[in-house]
JSON list of C-alpha atoms in Angstrom, two decimals:
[
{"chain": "A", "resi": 282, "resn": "UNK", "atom": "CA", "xyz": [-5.15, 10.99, -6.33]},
{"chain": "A", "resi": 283, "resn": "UNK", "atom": "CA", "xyz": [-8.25, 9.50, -4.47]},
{"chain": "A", "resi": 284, "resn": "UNK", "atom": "CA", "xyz": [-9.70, 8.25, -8.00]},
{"chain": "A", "resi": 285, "resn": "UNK", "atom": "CA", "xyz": [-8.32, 4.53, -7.30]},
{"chain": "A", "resi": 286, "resn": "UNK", "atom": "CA", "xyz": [-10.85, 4.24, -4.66]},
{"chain": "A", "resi": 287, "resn": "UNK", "atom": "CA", "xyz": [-13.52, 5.01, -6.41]},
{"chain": "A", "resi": 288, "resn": "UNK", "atom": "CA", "xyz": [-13.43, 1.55, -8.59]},
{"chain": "A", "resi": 289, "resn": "UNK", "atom": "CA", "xyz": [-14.54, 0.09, -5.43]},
{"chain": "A", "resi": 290, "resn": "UNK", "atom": "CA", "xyz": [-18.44, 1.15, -5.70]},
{"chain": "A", "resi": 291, "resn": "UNK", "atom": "CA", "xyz": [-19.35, -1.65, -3.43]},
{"chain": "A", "resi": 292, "resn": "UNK", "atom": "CA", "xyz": [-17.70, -2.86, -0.13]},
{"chain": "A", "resi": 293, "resn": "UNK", "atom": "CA", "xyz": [-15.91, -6.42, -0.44]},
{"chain": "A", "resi": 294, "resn": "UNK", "atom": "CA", "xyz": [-18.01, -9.09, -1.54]},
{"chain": "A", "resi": 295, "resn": "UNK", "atom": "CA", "xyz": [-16.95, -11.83, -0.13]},
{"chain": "A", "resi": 296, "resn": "UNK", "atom": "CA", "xyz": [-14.29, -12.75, 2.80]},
{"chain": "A", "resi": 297, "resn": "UNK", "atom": "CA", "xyz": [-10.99, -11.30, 3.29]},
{"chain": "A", "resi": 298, "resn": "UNK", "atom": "CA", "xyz": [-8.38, -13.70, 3.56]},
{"chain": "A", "resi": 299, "resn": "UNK", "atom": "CA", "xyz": [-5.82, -12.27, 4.66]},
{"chain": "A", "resi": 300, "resn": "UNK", "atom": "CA", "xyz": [-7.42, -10.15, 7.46]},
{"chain": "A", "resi": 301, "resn": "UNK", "atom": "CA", "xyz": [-6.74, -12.86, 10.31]},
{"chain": "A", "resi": 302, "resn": "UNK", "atom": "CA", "xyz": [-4.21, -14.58, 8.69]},
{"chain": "A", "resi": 303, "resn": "UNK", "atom": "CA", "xyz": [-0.94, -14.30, 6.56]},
{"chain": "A", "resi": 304, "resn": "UNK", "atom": "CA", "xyz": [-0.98, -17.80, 4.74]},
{"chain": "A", "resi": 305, "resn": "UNK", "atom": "CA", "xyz": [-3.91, -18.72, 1.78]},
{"chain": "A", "resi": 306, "resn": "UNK", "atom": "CA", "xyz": [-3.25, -21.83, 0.14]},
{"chain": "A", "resi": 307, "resn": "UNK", "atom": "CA", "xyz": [-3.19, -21.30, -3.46]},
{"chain": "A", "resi": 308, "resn": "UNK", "atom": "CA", "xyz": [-3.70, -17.54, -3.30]},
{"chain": "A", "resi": 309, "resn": "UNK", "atom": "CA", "xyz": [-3.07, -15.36, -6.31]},
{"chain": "A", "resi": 310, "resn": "UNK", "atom": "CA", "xyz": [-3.15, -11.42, -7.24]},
{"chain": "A", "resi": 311, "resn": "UNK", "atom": "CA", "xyz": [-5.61, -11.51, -9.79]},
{"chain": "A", "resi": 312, "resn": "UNK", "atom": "CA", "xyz": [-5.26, -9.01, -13.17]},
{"chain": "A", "resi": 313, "resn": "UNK", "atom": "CA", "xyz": [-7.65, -7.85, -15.41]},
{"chain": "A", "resi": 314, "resn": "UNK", "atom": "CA", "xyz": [-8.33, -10.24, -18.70]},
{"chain": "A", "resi": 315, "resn": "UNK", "atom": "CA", "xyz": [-5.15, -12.36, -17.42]},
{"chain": "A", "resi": 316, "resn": "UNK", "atom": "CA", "xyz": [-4.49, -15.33, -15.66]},
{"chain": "A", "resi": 317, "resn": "UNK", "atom": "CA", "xyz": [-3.94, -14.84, -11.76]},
{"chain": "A", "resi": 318, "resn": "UNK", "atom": "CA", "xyz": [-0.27, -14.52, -10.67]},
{"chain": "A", "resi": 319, "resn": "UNK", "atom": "CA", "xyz": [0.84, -17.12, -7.73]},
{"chain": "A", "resi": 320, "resn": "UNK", "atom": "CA", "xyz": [1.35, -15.13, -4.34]},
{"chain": "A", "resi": 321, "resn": "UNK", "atom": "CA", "xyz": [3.62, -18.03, -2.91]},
{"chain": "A", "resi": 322, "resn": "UNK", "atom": "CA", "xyz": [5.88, -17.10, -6.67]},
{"chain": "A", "resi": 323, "resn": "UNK", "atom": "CA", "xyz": [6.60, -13.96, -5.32]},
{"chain": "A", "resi": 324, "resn": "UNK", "atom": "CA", "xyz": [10.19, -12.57, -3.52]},
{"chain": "A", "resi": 325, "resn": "UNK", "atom": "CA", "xyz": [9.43, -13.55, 0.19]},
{"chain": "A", "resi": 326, "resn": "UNK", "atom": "CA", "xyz": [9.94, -10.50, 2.27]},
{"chain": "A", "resi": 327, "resn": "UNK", "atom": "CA", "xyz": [8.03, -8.69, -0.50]},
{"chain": "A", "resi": 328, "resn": "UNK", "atom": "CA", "xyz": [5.10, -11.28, 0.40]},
{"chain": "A", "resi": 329, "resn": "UNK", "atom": "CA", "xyz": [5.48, -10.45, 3.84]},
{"chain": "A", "resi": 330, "resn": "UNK", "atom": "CA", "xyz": [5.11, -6.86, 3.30]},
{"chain": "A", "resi": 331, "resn": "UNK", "atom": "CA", "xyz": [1.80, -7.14, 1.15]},
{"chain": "A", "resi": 332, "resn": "UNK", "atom": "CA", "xyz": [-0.07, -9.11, 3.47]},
{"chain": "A", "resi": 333, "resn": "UNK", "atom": "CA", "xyz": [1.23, -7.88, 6.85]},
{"chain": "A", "resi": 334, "resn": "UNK", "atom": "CA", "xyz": [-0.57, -5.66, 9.38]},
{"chain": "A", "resi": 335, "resn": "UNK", "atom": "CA", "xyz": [2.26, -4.61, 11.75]},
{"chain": "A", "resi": 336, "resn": "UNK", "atom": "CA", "xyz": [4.09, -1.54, 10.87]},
{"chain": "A", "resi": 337, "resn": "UNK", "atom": "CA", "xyz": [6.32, -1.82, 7.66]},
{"chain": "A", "resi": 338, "resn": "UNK", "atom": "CA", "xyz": [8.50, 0.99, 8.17]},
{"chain": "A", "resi": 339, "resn": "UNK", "atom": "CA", "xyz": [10.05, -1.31, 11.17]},
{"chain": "A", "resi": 340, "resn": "UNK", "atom": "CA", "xyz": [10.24, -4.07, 9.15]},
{"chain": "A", "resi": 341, "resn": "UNK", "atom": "CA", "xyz": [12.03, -2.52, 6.67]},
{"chain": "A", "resi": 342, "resn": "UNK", "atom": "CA", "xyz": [14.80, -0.79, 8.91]},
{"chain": "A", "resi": 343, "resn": "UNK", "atom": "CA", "xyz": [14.85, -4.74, 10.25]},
{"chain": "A", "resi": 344, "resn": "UNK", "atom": "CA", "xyz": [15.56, -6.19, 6.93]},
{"chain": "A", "resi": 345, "resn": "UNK", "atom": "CA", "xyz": [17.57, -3.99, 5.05]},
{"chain": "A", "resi": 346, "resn": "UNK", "atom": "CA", "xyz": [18.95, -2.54, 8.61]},
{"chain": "A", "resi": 347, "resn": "UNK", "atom": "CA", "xyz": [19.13, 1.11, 7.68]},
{"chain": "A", "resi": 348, "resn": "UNK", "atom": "CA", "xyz": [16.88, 4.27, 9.58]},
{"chain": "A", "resi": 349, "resn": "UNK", "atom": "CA", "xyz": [14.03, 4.60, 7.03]},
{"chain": "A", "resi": 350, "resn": "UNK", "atom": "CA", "xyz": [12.91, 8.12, 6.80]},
{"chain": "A", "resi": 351, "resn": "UNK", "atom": "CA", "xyz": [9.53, 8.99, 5.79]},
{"chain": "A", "resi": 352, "resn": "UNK", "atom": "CA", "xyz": [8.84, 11.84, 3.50]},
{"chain": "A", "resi": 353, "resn": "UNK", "atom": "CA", "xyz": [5.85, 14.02, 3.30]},
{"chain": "A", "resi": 354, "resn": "UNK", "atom": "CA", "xyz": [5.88, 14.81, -0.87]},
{"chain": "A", "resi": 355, "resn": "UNK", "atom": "CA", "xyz": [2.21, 16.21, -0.96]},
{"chain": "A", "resi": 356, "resn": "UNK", "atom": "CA", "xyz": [-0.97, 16.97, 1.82]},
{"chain": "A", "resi": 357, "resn": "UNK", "atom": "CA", "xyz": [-4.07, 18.83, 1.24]},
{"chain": "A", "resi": 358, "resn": "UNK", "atom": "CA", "xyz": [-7.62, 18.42, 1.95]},
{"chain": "A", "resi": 359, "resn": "UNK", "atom": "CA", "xyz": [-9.90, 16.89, -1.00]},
{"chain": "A", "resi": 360, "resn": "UNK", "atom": "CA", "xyz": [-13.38, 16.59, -1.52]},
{"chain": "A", "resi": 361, "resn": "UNK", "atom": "CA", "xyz": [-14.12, 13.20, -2.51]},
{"chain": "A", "resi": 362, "resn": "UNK", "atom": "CA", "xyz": [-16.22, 12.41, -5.73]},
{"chain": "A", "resi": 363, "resn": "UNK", "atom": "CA", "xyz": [-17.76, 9.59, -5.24]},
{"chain": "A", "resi": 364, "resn": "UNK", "atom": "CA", "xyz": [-18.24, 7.05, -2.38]},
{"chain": "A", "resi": 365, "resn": "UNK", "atom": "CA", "xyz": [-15.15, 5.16, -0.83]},
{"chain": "A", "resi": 366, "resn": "UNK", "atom": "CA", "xyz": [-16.80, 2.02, 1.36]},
{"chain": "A", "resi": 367, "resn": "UNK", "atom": "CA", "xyz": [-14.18, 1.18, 2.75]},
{"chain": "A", "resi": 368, "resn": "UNK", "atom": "CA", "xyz": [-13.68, 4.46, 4.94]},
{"chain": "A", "resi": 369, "resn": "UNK", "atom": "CA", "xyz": [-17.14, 5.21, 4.65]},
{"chain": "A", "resi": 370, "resn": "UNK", "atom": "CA", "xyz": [-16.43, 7.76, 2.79]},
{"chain": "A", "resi": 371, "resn": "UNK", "atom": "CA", "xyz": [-19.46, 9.56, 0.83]},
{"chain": "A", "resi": 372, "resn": "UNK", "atom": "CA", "xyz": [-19.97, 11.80, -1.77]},
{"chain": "A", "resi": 373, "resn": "UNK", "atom": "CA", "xyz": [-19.09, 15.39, -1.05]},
{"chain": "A", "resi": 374, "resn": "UNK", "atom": "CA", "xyz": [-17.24, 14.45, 2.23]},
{"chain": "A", "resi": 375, "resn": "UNK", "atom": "CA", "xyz": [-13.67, 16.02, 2.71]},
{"chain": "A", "resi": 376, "resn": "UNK", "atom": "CA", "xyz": [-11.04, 13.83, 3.16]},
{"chain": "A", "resi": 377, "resn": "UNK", "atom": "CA", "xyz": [-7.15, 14.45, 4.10]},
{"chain": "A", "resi": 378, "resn": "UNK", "atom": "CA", "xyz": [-4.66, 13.18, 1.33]},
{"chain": "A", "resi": 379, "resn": "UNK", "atom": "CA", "xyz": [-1.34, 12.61, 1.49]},
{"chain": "A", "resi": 380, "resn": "UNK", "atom": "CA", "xyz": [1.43, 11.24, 0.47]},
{"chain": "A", "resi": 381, "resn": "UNK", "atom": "CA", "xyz": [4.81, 9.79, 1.80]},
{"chain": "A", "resi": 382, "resn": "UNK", "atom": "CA", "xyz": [7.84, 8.49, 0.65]},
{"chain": "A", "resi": 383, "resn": "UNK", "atom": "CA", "xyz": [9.77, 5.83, 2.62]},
{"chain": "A", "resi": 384, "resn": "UNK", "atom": "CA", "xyz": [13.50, 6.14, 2.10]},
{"chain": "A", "resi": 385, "resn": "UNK", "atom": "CA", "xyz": [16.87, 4.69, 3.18]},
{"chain": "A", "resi": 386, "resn": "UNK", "atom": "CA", "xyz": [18.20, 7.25, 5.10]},
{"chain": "A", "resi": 387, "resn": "UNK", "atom": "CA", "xyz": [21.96, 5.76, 4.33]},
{"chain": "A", "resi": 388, "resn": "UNK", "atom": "CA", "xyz": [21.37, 4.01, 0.77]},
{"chain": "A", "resi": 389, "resn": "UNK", "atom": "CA", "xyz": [18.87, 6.87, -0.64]},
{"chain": "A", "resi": 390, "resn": "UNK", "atom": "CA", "xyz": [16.50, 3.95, -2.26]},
{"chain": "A", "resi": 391, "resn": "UNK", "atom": "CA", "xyz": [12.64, 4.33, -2.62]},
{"chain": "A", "resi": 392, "resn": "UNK", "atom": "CA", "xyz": [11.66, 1.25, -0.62]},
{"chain": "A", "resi": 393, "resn": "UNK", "atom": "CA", "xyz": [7.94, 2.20, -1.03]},
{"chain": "A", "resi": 394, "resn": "UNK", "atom": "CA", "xyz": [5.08, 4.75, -1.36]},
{"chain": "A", "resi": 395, "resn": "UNK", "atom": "CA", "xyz": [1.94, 6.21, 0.11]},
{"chain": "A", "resi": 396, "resn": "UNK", "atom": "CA", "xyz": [-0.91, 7.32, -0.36]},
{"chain": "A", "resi": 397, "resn": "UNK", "atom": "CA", "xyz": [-3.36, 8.14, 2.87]},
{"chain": "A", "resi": 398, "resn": "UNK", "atom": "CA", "xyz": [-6.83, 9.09, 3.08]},
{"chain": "A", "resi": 399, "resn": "UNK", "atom": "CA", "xyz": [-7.83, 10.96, 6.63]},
{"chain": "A", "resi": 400, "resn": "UNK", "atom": "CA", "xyz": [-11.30, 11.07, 7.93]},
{"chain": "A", "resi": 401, "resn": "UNK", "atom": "CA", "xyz": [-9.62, 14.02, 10.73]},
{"chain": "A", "resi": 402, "resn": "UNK", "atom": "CA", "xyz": [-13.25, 14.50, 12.04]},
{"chain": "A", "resi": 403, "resn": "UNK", "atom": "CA", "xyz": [-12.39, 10.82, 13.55]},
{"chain": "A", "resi": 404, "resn": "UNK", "atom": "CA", "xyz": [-9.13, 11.53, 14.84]},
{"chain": "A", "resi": 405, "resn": "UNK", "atom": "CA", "xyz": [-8.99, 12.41, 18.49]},
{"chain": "A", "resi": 406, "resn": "UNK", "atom": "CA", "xyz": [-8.66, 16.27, 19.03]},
{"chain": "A", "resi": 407, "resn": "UNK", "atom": "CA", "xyz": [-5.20, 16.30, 20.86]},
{"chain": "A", "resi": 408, "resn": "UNK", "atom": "CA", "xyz": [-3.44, 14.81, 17.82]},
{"chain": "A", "resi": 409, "resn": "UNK", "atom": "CA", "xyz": [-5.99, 15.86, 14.83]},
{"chain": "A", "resi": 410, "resn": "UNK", "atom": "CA", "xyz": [-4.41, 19.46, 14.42]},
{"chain": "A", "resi": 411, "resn": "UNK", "atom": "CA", "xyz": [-0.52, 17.87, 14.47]},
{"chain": "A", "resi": 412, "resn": "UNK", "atom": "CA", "xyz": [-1.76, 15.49, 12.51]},
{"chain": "A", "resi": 413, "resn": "UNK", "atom": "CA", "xyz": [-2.23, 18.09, 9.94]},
{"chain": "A", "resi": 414, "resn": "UNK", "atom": "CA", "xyz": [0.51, 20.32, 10.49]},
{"chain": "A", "resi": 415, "resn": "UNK", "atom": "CA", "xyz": [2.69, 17.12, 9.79]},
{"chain": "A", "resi": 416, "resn": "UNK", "atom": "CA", "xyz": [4.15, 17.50, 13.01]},
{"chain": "A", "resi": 417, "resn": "UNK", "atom": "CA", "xyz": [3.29, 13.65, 13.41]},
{"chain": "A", "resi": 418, "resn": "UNK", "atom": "CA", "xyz": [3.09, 10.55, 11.07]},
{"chain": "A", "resi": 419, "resn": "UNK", "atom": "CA", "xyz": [0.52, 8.37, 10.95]},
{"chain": "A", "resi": 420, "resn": "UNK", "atom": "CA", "xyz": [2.28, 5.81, 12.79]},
{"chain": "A", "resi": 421, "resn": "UNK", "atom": "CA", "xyz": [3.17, 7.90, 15.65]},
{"chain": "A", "resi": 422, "resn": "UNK", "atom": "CA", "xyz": [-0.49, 8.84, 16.11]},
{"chain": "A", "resi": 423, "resn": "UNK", "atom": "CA", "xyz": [-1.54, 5.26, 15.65]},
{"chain": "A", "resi": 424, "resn": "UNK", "atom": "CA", "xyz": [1.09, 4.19, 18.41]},
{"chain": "A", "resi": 425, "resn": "UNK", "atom": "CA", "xyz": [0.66, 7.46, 21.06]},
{"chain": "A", "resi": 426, "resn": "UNK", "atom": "CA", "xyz": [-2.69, 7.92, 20.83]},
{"chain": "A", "resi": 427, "resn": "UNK", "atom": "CA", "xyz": [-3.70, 4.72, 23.29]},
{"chain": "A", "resi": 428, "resn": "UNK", "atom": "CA", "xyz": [-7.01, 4.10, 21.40]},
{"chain": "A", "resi": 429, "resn": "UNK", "atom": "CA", "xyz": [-7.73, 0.71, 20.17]},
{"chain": "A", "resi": 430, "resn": "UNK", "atom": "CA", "xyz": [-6.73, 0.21, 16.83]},
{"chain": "A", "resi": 431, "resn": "UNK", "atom": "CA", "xyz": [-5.68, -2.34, 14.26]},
{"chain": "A", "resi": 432, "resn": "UNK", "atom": "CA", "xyz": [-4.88, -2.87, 10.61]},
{"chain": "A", "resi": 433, "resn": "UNK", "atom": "CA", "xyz": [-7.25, -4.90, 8.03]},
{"chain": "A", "resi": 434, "resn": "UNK", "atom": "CA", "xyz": [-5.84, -5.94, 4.41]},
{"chain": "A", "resi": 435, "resn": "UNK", "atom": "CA", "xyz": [-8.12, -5.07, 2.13]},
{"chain": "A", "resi": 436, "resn": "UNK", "atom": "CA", "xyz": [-6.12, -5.79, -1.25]},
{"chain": "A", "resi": 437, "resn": "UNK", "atom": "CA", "xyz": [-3.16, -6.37, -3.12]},
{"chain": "A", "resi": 438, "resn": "UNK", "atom": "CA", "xyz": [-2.10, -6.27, -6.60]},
{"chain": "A", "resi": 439, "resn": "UNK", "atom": "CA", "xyz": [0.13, -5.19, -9.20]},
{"chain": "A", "resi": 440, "resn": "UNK", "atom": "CA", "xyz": [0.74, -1.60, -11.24]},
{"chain": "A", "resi": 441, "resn": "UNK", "atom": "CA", "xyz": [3.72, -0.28, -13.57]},
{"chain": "A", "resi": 442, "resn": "UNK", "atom": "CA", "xyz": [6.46, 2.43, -11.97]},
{"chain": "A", "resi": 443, "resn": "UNK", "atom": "CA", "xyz": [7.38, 5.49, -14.23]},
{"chain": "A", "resi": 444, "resn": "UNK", "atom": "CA", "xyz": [10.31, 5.76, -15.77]},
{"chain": "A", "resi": 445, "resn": "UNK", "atom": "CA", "xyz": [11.81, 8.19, -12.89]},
{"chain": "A", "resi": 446, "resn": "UNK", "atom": "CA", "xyz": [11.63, 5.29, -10.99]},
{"chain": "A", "resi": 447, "resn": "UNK", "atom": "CA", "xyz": [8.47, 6.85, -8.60]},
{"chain": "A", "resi": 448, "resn": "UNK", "atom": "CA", "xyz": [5.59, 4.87, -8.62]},
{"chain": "A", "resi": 449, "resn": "UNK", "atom": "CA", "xyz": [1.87, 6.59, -9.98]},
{"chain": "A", "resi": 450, "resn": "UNK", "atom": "CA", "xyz": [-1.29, 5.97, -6.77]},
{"chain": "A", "resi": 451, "resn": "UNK", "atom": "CA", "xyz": [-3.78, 5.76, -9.78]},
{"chain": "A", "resi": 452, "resn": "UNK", "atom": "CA", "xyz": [-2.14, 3.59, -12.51]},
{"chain": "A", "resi": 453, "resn": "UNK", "atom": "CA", "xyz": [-3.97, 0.94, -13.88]},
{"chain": "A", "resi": 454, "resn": "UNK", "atom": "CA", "xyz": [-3.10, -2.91, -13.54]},
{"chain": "A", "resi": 455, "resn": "UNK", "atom": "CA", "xyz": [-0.15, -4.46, -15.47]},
{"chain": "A", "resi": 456, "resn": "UNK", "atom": "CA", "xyz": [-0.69, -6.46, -18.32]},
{"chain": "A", "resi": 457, "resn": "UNK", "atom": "CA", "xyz": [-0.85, -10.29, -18.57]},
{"chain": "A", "resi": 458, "resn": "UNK", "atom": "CA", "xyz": [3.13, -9.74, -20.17]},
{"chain": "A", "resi": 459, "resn": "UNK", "atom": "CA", "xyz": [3.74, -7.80, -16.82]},
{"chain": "A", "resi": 460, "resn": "UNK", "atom": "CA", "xyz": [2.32, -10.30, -14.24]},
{"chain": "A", "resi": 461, "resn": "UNK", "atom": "CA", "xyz": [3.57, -13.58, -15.79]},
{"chain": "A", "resi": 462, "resn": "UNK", "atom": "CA", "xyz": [7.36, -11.89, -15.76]},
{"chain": "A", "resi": 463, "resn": "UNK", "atom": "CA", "xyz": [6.98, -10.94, -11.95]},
{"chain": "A", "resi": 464, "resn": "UNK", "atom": "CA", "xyz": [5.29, -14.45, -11.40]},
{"chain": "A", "resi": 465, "resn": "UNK", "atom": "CA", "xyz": [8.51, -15.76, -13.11]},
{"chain": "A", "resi": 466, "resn": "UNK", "atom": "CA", "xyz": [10.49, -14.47, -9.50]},
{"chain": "A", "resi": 467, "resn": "UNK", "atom": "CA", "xyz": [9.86, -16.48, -7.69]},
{"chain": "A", "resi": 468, "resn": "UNK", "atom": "CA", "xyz": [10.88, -19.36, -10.02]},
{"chain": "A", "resi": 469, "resn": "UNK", "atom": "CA", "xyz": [13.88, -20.20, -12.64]},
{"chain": "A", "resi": 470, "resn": "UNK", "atom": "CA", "xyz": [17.83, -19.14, -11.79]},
{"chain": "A", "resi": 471, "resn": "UNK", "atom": "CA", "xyz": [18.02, -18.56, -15.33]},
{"chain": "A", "resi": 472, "resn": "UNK", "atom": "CA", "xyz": [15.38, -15.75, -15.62]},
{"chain": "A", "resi": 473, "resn": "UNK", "atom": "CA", "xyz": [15.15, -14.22, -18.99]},
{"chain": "A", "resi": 474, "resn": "UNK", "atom": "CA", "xyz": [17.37, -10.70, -19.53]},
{"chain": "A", "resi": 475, "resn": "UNK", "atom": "CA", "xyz": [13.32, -9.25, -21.39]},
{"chain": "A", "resi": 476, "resn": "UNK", "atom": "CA", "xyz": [12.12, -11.02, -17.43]},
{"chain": "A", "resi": 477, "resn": "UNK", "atom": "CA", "xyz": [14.61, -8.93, -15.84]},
{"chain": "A", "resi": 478, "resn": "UNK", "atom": "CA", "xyz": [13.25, -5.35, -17.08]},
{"chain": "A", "resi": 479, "resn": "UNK", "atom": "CA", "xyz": [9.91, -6.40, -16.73]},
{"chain": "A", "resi": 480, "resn": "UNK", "atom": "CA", "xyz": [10.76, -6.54, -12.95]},
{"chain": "A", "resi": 481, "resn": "UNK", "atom": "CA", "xyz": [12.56, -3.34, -13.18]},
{"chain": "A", "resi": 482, "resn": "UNK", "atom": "CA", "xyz": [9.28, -1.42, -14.40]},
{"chain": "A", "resi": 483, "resn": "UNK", "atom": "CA", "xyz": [7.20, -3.20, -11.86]},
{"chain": "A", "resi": 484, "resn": "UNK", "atom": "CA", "xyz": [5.75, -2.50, -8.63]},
{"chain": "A", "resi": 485, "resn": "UNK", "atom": "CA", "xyz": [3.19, -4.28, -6.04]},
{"chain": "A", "resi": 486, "resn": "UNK", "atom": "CA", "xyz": [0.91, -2.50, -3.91]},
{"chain": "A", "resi": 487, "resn": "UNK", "atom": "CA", "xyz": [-1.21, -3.10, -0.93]},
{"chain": "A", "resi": 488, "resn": "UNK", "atom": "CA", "xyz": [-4.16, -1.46, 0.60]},
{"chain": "A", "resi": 489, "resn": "UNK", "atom": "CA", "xyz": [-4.98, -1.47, 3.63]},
{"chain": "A", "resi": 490, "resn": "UNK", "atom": "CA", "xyz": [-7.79, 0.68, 6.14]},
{"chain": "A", "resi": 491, "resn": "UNK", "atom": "CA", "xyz": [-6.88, 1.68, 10.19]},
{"chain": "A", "resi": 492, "resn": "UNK", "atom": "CA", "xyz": [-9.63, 0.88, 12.81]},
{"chain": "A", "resi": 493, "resn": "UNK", "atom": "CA", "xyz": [-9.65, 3.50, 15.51]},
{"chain": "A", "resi": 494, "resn": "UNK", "atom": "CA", "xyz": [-11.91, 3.03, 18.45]},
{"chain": "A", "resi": 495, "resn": "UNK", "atom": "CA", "xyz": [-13.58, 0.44, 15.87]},
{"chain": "A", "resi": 496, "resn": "UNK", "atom": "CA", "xyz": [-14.43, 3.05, 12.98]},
{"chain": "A", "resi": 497, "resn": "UNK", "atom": "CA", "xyz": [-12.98, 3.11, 9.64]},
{"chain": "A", "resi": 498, "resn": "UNK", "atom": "CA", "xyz": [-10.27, 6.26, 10.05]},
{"chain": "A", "resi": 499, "resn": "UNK", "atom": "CA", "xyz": [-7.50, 5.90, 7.56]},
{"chain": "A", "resi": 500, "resn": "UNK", "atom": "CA", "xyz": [-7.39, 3.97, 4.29]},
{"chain": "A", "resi": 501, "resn": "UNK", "atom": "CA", "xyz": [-3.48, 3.57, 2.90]},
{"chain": "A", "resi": 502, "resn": "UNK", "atom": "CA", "xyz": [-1.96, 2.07, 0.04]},
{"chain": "A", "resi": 503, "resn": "UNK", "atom": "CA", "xyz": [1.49, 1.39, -0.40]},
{"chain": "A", "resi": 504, "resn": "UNK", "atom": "CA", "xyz": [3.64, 0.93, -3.28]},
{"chain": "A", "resi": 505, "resn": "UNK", "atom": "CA", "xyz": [7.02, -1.35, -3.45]},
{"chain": "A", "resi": 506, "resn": "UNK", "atom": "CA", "xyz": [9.26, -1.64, -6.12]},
{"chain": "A", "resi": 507, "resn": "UNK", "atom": "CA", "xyz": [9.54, -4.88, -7.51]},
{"chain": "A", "resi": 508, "resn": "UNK", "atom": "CA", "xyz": [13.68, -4.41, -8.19]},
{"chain": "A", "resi": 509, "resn": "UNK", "atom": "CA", "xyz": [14.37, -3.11, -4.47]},
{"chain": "A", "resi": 510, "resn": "UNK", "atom": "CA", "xyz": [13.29, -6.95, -3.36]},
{"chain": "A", "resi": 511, "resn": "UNK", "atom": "CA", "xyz": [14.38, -9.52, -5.78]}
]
């Protein structure tokens, strides 16, 4: 689950846009071998979500005004394989995985998924064992605990859903066919019926790392799927 990190050999090479700021003038999501897909193309509150660093489950009981529940689907203790920079993560170092599904409580629908990575050795001692007996979420430790923290984007982009409609933490990036038909939401009324699955398949994603006490704790990426927002 932790092998998406592990394309990231090298911390971030150059500035982070959207760290201090939710607006970059002509900013895309680039793909692999493709041209880049227009961020200001895609479905507003969708653009809000990728780039935001307040808390999304709020926003999404806000916006689609429902309780949104979230789901523990898998938690267990991994040794990574490689270095992850961004957590500064090493080699051999054990990391907590899991995760969570965030779900209408009244409609049923999949708004998003994700997938955590825990350095618990950082976590403060009163909430590190609850933490891991899932008697707490992450956002519950993030808001109780009273240390410092805050959220830092660290990248967003584009990946396929399977065909149960659940959405893979390690798929690869769509093709150029895939990111000009979600580029296309943003744009014509008359949207093509082929444009219309394309979005169906789809899903964007966000990743995004949790400073506590100013250290590197939790890195989180989060899934949405493209047909929940358009």
């Amino acid at each position: 689950m932790v092998e998406r990190y592990y394309r990231h050999a090298l911390p971030l090479g150059g500035p982070n846009p959207f760290r201090c700021q939710g607006f970059v003038r002509d900013g895309t999501i680039a793909g692999q071998g493709c041209q880049p897909v227009p961020i200001e193309t895609l479905p507003p509150f969708l653009r809000a979500l990728l780039v935001t660093d307040g808390t999304v489950t709020k926003m999404l009981e806000a916006y689609f005004w429902e309780p949104v529940v979230v789901d523990t689907l898998r938690q267990e203790f991994v040794t990574a394989a490689a270095e992850i920079p961004w957590i500064d993560v090493h080699a051999g170092d054990r990391v907590l995985v899991r995760r969570a599904r965030l779900r209408g409580a009244d409609s049923c629908n999949h708004y998003a998924h994700a997938l955590s990575l825990i350095r618990t050795e950082r976590i403060p001692n009163s909430f590190r064992q609850r933490l891991i007996d899932r008697e707490i979420g992450i956002g519950a430790l993030i808001r109780d605990s009273g240390l410092e923290s805050y959220r830092e984007v660290m990248e967003i982009g584009v990946e396929p859903a399977r065909t149960d409609g659940t959405v893979p933490t390690d798929a690869p990036t769509r093709t150029a066919a895939d990111l000009a038909a979600i580029s296309a939401v943003g744009g014509a009324e008359g949207a093509s019926t082929a444009g219309t699955a394309d979005h169906a398949a789809a899903a964007l994603f966000r990743t995004y790392r949790i400073i506590i006490d100013r250290a590197p704790v939790i890195l989180i990426s989060e899934t949405f799927p493209l047909a929940l927002y358009i």
